[in-house]
Coordinates of N, CA, C and O in Angstrom, one line a residue:
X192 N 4.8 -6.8 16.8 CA 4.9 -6.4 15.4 C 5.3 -7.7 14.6 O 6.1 -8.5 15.2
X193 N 4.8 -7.9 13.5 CA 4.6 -8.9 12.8 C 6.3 -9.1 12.4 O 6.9 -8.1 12.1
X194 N 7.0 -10.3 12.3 CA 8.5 -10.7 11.9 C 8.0 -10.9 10.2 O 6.9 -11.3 9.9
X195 N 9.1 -10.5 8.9 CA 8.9 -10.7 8.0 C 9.0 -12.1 7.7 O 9.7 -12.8 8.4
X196 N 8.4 -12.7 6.5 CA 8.6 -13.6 6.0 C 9.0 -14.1 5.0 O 9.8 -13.5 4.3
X197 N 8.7 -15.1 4.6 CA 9.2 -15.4 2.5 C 8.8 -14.7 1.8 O 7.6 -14.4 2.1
X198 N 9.3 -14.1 0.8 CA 8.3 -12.7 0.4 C 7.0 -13.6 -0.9 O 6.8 -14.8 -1.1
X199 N 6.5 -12.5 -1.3 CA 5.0 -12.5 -2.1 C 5.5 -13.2 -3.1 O 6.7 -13.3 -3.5
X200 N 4.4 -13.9 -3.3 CA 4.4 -14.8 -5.0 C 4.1 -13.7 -5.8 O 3.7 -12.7 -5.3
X201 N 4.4 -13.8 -7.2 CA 4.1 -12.8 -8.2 C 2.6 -13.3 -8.0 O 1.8 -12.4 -7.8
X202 N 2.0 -15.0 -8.2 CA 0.6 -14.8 -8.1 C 0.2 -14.7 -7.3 O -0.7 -15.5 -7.5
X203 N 0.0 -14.3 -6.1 CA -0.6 -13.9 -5.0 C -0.5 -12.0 -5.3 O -1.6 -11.3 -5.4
X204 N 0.5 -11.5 -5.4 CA 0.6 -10.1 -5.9 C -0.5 -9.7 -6.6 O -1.2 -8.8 -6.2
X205 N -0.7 -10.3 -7.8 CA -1.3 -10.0 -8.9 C -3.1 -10.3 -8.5 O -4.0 -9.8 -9.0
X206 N -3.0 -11.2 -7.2 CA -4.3 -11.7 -6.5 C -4.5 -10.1 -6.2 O -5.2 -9.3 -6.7
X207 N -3.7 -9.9 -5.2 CA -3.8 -8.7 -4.3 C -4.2 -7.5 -4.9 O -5.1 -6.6 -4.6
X208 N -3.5 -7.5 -5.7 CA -3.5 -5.9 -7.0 C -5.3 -6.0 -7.7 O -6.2 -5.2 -7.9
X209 N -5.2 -7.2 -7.7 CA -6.5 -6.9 -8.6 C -7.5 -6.6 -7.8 O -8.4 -5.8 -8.1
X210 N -7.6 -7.4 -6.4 CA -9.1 -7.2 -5.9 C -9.3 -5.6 -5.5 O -10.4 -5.0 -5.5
X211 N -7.8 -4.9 -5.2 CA -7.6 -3.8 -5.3 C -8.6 -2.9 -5.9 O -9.4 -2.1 -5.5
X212 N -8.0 -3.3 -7.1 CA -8.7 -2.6 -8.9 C -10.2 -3.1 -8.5 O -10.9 -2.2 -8.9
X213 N -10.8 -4.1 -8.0 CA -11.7 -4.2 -8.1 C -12.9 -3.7 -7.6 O -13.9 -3.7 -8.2
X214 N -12.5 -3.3 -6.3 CA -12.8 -1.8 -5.6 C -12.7 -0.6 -6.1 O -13.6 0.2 -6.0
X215 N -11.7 -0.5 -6.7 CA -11.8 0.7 -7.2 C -13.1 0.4 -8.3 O -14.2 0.9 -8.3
X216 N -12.8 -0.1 -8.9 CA -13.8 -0.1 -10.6 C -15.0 0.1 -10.2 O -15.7 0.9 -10.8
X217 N -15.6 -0.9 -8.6 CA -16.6 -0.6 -8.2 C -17.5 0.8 -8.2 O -18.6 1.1 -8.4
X218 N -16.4 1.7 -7.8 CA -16.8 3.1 -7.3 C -16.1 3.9 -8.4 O -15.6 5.0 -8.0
X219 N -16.0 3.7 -9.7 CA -15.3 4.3 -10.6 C -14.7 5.2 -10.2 O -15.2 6.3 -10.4
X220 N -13.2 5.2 -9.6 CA -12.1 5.3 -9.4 C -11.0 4.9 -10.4 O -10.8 3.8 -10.8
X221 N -10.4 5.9 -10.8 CA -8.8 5.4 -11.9 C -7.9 5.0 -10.7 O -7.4 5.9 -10.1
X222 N -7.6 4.1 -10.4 CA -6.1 3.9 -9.1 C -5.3 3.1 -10.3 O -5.5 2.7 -11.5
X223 N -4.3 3.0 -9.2 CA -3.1 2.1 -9.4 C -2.8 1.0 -8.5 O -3.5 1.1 -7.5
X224 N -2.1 -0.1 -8.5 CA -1.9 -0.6 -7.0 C -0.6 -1.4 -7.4 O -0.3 -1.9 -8.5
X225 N 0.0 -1.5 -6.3 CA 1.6 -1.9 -6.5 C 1.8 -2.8 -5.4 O 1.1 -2.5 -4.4
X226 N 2.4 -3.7 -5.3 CA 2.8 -4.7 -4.5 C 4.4 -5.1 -4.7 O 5.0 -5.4 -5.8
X227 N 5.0 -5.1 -3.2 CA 6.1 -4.8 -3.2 C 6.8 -6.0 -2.3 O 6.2 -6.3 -1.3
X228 N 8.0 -6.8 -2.7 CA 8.2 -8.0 -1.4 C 8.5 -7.4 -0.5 O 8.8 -6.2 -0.7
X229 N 8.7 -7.9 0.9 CA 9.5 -7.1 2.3 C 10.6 -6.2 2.5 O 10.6 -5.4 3.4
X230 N 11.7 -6.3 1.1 CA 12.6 -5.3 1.2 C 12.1 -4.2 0.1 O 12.9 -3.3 -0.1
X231 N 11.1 -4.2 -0.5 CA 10.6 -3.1 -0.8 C 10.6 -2.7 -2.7 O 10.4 -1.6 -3.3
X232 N 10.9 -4.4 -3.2 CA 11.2 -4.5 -4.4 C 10.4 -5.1 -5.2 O 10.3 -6.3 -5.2
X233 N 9.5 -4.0 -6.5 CA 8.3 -4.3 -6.5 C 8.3 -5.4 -7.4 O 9.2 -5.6 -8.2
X234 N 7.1 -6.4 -7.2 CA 6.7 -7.6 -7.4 C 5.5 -7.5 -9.0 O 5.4 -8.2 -10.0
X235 N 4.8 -6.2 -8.4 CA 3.5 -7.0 -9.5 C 3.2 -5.0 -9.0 O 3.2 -4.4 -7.9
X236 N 2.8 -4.4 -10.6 CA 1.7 -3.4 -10.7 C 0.9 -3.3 -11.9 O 1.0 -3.9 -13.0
X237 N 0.1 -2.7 -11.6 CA -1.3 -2.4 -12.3 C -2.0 -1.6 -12.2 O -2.3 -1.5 -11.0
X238 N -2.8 -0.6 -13.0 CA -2.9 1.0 -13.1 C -4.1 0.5 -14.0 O -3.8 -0.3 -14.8
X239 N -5.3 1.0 -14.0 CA -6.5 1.5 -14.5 C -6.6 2.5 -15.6 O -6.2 3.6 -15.3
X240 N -7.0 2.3 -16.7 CA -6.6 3.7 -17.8 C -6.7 4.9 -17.4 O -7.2 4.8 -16.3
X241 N -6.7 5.7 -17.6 CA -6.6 7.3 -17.4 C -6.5 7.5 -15.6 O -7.3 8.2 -15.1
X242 N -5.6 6.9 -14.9 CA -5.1 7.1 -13.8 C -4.0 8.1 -13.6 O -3.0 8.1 -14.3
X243 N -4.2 8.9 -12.8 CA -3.4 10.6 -13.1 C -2.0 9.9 -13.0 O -1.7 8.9 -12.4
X244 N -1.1 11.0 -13.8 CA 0.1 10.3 -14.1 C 1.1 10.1 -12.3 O 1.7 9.2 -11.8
X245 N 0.9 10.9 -12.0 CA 1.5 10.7 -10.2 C 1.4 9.5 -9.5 O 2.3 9.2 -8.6
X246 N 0.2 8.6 -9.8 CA -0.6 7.3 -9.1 C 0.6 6.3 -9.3 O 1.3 5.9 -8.3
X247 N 0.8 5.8 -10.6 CA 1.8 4.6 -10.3 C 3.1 5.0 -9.7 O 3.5 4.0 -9.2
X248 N 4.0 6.0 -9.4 CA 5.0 5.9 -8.8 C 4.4 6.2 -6.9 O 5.0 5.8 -5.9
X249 N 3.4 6.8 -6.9 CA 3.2 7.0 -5.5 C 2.2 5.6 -5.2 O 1.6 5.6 -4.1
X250 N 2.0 4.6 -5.9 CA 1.0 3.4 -5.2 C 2.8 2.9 -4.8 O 3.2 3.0 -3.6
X251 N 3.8 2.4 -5.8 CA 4.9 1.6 -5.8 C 5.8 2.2 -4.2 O 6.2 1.4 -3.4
X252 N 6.0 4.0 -4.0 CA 6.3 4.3 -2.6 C 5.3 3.6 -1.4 O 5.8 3.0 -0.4
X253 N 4.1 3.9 -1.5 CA 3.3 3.4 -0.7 C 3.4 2.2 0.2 O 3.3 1.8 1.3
X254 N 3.7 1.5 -1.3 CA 4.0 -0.2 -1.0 C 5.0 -0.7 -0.4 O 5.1 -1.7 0.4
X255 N 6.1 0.2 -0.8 CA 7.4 0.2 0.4 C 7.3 0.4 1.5 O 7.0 -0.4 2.4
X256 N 7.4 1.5 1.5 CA 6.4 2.6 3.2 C 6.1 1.0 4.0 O 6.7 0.2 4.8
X257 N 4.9 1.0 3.4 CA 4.1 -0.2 4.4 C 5.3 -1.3 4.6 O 5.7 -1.5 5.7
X258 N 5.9 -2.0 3.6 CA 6.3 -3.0 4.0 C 7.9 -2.9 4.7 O 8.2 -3.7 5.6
X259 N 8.5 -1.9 4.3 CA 9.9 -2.0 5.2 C 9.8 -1.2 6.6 O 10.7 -1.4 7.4
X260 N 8.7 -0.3 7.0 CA 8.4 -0.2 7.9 C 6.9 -0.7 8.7 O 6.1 -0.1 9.4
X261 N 7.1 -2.1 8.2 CA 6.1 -2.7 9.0 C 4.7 -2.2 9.6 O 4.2 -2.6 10.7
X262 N 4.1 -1.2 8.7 CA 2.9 -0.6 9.6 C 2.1 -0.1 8.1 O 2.6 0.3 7.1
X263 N 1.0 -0.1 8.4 CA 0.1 0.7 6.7 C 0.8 3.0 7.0 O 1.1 3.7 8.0
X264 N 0.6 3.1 5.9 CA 0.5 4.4 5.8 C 0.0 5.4 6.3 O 0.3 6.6 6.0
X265 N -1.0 5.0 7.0 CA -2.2 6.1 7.4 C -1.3 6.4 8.7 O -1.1 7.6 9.0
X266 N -0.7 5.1 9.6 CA -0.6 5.6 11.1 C 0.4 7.0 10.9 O 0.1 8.0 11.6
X267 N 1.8 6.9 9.9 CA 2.5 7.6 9.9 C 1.6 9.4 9.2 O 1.9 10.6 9.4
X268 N 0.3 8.8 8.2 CA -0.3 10.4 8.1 C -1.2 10.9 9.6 O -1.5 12.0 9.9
X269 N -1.4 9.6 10.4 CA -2.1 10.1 11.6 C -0.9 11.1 12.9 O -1.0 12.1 13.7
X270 N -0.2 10.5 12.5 CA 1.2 11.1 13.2 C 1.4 12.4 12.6 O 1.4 13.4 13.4
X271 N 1.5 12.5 11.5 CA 1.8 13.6 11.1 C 0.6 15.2 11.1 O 0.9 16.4 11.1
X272 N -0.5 14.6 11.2 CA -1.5 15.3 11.3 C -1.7 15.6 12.7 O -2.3 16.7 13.0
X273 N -1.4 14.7 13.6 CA -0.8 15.7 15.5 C -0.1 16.7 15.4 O -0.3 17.7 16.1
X274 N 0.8 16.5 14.5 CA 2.0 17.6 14.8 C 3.1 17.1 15.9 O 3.2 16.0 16.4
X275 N 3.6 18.0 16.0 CA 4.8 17.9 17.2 C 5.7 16.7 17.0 O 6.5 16.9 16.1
X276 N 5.6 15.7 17.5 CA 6.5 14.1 17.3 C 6.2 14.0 15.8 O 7.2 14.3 15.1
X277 N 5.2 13.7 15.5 CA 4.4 13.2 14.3 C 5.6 14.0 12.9 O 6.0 13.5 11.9
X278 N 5.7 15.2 13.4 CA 6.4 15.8 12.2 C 7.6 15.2 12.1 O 8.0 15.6 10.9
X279 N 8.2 14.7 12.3 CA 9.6 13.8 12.3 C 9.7 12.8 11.8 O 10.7 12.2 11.5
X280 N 8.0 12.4 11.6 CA 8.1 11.1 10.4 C 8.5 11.5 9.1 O 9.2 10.8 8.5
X281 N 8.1 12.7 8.6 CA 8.7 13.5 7.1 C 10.3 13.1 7.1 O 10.7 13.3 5.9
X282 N 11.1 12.8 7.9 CA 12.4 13.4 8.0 C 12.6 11.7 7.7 O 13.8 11.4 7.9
X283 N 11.8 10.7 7.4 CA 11.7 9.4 7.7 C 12.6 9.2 6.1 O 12.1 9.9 5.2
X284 N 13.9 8.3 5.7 CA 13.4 8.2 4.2 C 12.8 7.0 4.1 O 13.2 6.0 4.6
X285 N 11.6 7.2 3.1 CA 11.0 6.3 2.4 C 9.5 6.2 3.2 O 8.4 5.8 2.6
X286 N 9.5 6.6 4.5 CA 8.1 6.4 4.8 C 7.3 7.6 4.3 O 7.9 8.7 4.1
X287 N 5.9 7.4 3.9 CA 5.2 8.1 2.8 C 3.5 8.4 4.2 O 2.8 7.5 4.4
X288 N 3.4 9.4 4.5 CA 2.5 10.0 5.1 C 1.5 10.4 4.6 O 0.9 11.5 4.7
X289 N 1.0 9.3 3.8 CA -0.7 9.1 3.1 C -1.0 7.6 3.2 O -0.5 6.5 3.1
X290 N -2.6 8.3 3.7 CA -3.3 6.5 3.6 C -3.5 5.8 2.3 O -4.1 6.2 1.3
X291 N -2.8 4.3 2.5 CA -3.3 3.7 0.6 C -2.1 3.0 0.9 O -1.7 2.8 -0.2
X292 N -1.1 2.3 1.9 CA -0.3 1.3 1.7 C -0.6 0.8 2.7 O -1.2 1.5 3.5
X293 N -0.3 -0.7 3.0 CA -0.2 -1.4 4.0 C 0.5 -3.0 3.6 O 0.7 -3.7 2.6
X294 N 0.8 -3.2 5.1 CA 1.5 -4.3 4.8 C 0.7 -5.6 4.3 O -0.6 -5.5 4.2
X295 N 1.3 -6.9 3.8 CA 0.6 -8.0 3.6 C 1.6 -8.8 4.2 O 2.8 -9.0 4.3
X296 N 0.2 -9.2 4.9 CA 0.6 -10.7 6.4 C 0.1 -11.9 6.3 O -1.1 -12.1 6.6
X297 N 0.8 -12.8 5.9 CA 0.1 -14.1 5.7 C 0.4 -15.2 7.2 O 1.4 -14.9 7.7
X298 N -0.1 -15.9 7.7 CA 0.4 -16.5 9.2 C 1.0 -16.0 9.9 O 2.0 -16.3 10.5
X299 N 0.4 -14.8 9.9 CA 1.9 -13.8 10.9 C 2.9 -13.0 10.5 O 3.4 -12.2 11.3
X300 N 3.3 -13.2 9.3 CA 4.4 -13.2 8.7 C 4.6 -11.8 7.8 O 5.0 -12.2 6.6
X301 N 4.5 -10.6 8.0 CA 4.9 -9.9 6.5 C 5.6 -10.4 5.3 O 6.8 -10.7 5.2
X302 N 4.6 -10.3 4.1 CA 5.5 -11.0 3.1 C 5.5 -10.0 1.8 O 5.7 -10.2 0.6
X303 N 5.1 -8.7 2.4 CA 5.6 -7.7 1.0 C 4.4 -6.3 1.7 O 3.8 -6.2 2.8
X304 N 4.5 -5.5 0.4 CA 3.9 -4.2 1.1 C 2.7 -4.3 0.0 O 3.0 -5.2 -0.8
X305 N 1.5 -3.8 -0.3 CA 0.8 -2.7 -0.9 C 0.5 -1.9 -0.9 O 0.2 -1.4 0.2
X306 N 0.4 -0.9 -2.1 CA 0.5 1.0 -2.4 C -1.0 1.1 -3.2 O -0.8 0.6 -4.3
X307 N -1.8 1.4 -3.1 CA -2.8 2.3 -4.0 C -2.7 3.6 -3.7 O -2.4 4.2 -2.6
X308 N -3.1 4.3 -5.1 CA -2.9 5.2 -5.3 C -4.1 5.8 -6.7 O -4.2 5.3 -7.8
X309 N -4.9 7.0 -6.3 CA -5.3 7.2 -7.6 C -6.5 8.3 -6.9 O -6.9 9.1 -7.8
X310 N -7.1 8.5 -5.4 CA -8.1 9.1 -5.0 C -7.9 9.5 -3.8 O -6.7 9.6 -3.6
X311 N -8.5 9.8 -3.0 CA -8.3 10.4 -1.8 C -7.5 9.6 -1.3 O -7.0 8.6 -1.9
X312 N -7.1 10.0 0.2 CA -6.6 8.9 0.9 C -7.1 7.4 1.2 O -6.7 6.2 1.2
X313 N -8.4 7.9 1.7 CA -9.2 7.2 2.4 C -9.9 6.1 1.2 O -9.9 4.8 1.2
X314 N -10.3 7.0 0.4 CA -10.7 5.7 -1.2 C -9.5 4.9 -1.3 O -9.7 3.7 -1.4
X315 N -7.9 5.5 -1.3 CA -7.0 4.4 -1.2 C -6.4 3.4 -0.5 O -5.6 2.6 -0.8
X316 N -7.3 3.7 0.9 CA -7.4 3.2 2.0 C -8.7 1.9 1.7 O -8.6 0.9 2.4
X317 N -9.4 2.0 1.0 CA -10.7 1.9 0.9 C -10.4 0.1 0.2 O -10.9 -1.0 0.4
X318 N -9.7 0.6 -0.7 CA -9.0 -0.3 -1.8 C -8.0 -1.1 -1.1 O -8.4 -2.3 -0.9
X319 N -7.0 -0.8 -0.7 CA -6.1 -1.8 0.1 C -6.7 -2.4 1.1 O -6.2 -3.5 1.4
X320 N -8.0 -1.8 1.9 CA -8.5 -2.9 2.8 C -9.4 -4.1 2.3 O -9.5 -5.1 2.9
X321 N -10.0 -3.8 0.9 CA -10.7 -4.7 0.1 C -9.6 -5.7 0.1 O -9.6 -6.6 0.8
X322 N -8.6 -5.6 -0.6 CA -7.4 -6.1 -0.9 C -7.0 -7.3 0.2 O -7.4 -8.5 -0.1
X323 N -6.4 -7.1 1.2 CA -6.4 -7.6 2.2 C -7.7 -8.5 2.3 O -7.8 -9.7 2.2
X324 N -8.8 -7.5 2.7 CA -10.1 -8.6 3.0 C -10.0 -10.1 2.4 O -10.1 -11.2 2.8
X325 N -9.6 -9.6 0.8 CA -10.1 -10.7 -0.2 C -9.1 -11.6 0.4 O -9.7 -12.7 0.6
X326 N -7.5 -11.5 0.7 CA -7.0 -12.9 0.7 C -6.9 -13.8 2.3 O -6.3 -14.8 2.7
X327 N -7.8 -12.9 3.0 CA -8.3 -13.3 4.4 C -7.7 -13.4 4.9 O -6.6 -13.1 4.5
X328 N -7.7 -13.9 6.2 CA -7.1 -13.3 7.6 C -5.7 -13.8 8.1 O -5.2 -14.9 8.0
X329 N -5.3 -12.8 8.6 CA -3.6 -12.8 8.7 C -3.1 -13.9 9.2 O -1.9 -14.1 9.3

């Protein structure tokens, strides 16, 4: 598991957020997307007009989720959707059991979280891996 690092630049955030948005706009999607440094304190957000009012506070959880527990969002909805063990991540505080956050790794390093938020899971899954892609490889 990846050791944290210096946390996010606001411009690098605002990198991240947008390519985000940029995916989304692609597939006309309203999201949100939030970027958060390592301890979970948000850096940089940005919301699309008529994005349902729920999206910007659940992109900003998302973005925690991922980054103070070191893993994207989905593993803890894949856990949860087993059952049994899986149900005990609910009891987690702060970890958020929907796809649409994940961490940001620069040389190894976690240096903050990202949260989208605005569409299925998977479209906000869809979005945070654009995200990622764009500022290339860990």
């Amino acid at each position: 598991m990846a050791a944290y690092g210096l946390p996010i630049t606001t411009a690098l955030a605002k990198t991240v957020a947008a390519a985000a948005l940029v995916e989304a706009r692609a597939n006309n999607w309203a999201m949100a997307a939030a970027v958060v440094d390592p301890s979970g304190v948000l850096v940089y957000f940005e919301k699309i007009d008529d994005t349902q009012t729920a999206s910007p506070r659940i992109a900003i959880d998302k973005a925690r989720s991922a980054a103070m527990f070191k893993r994207a969002t989905k593993t803890f909805q894949d856990s949860v959707e087993r059952g049994g063990v899986g149900l005990r991540v609910m009891m987690l505080r702060g970890a958020i059991a929907a796809e649409g956050g994940v961490p940001i790794i620069v040389r190894g390093e976690i240096i903050g979280g990202l949260g989208v938020s605005g569409g299925t899971s998977e479209q906000d899954g869809q979005c945070c891996k654009a995200a990622i892609d764009a500022i290339g490889p860990a």
